[in-house]
Short mmCIF file of C-alpha atoms in Angstrom, two decimals:
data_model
loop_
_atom_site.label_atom_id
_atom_site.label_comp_id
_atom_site.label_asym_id
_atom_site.label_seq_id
_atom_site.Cartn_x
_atom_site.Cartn_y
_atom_site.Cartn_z
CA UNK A 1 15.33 6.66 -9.58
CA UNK A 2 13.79 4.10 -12.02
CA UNK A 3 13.02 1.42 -9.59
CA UNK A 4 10.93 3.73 -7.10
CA UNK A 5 7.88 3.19 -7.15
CA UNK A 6 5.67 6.18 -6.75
CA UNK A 7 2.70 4.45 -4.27
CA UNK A 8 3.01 1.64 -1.38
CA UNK A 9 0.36 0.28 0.34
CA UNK A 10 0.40 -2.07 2.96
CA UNK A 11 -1.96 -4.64 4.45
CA UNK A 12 -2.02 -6.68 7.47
CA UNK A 13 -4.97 -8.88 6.85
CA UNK A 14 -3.43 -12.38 5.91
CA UNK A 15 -0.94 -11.35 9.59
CA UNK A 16 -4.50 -11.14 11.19
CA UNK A 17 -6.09 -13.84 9.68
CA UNK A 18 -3.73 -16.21 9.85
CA UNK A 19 -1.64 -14.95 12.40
CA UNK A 20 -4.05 -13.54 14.95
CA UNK A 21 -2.15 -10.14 15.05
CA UNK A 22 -3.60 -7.08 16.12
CA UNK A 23 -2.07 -3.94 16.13
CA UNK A 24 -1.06 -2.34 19.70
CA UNK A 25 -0.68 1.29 18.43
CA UNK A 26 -4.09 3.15 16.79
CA UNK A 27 -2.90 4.91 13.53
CA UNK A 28 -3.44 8.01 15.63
CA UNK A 29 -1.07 7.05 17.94
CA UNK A 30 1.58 5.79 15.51
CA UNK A 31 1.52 9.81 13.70
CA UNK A 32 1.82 11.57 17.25
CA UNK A 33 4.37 9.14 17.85
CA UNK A 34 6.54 10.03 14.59
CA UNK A 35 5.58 13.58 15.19
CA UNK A 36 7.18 13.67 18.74
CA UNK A 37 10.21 12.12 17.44
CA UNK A 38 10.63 14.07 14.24
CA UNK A 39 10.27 17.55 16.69
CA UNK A 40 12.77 15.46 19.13
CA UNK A 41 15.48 14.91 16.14
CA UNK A 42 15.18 18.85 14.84
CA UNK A 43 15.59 20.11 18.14
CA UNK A 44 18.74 18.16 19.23
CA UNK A 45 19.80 18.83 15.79
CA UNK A 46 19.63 22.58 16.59
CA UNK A 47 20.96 22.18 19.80
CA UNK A 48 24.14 19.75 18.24
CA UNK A 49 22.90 17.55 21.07
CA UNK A 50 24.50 13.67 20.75
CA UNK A 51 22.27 11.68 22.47
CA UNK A 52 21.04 7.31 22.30
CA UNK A 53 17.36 8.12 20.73
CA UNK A 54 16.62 3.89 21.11
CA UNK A 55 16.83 4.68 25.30
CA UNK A 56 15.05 8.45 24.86
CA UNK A 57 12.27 7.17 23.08
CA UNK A 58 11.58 3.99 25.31
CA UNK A 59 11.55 6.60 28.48
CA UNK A 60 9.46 9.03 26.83
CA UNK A 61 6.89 6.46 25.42
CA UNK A 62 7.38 3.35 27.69
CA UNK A 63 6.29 0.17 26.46
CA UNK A 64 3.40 0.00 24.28
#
């Protein structure tokens, strides 16, 4: 696709300087995060399971 662009890189500095934003999730966190779900999805996907991954996810992680 011509309008993909090959690298994206984000920063949250002017949100935390102006904004006073911090993150609540460590980076570490966020991968073991999309991790857990990306195992969850392949193994309902094996399974043909149908399930509401919004309310799976929230019981699993809990608020964070």
């Amino acid at each position: 696709r011509p309008a993909e662009v090959d690298l994206l890189l984000g920063d949250a500095s002017k949100a935390r300087r102006e904004l006073g934003w911090e993150p609540k999730v460590t980076f570490d966190q966020l991968v073991k995060l999309m991790v857990d779900h990306d195992l969850v999805l392949a193994r309902e996907e094996a399974e043909g399971a149908d399930i509401n991954h919004v309310a799976t996810a929230k019981a699993r992680w809990g608020s964070i």
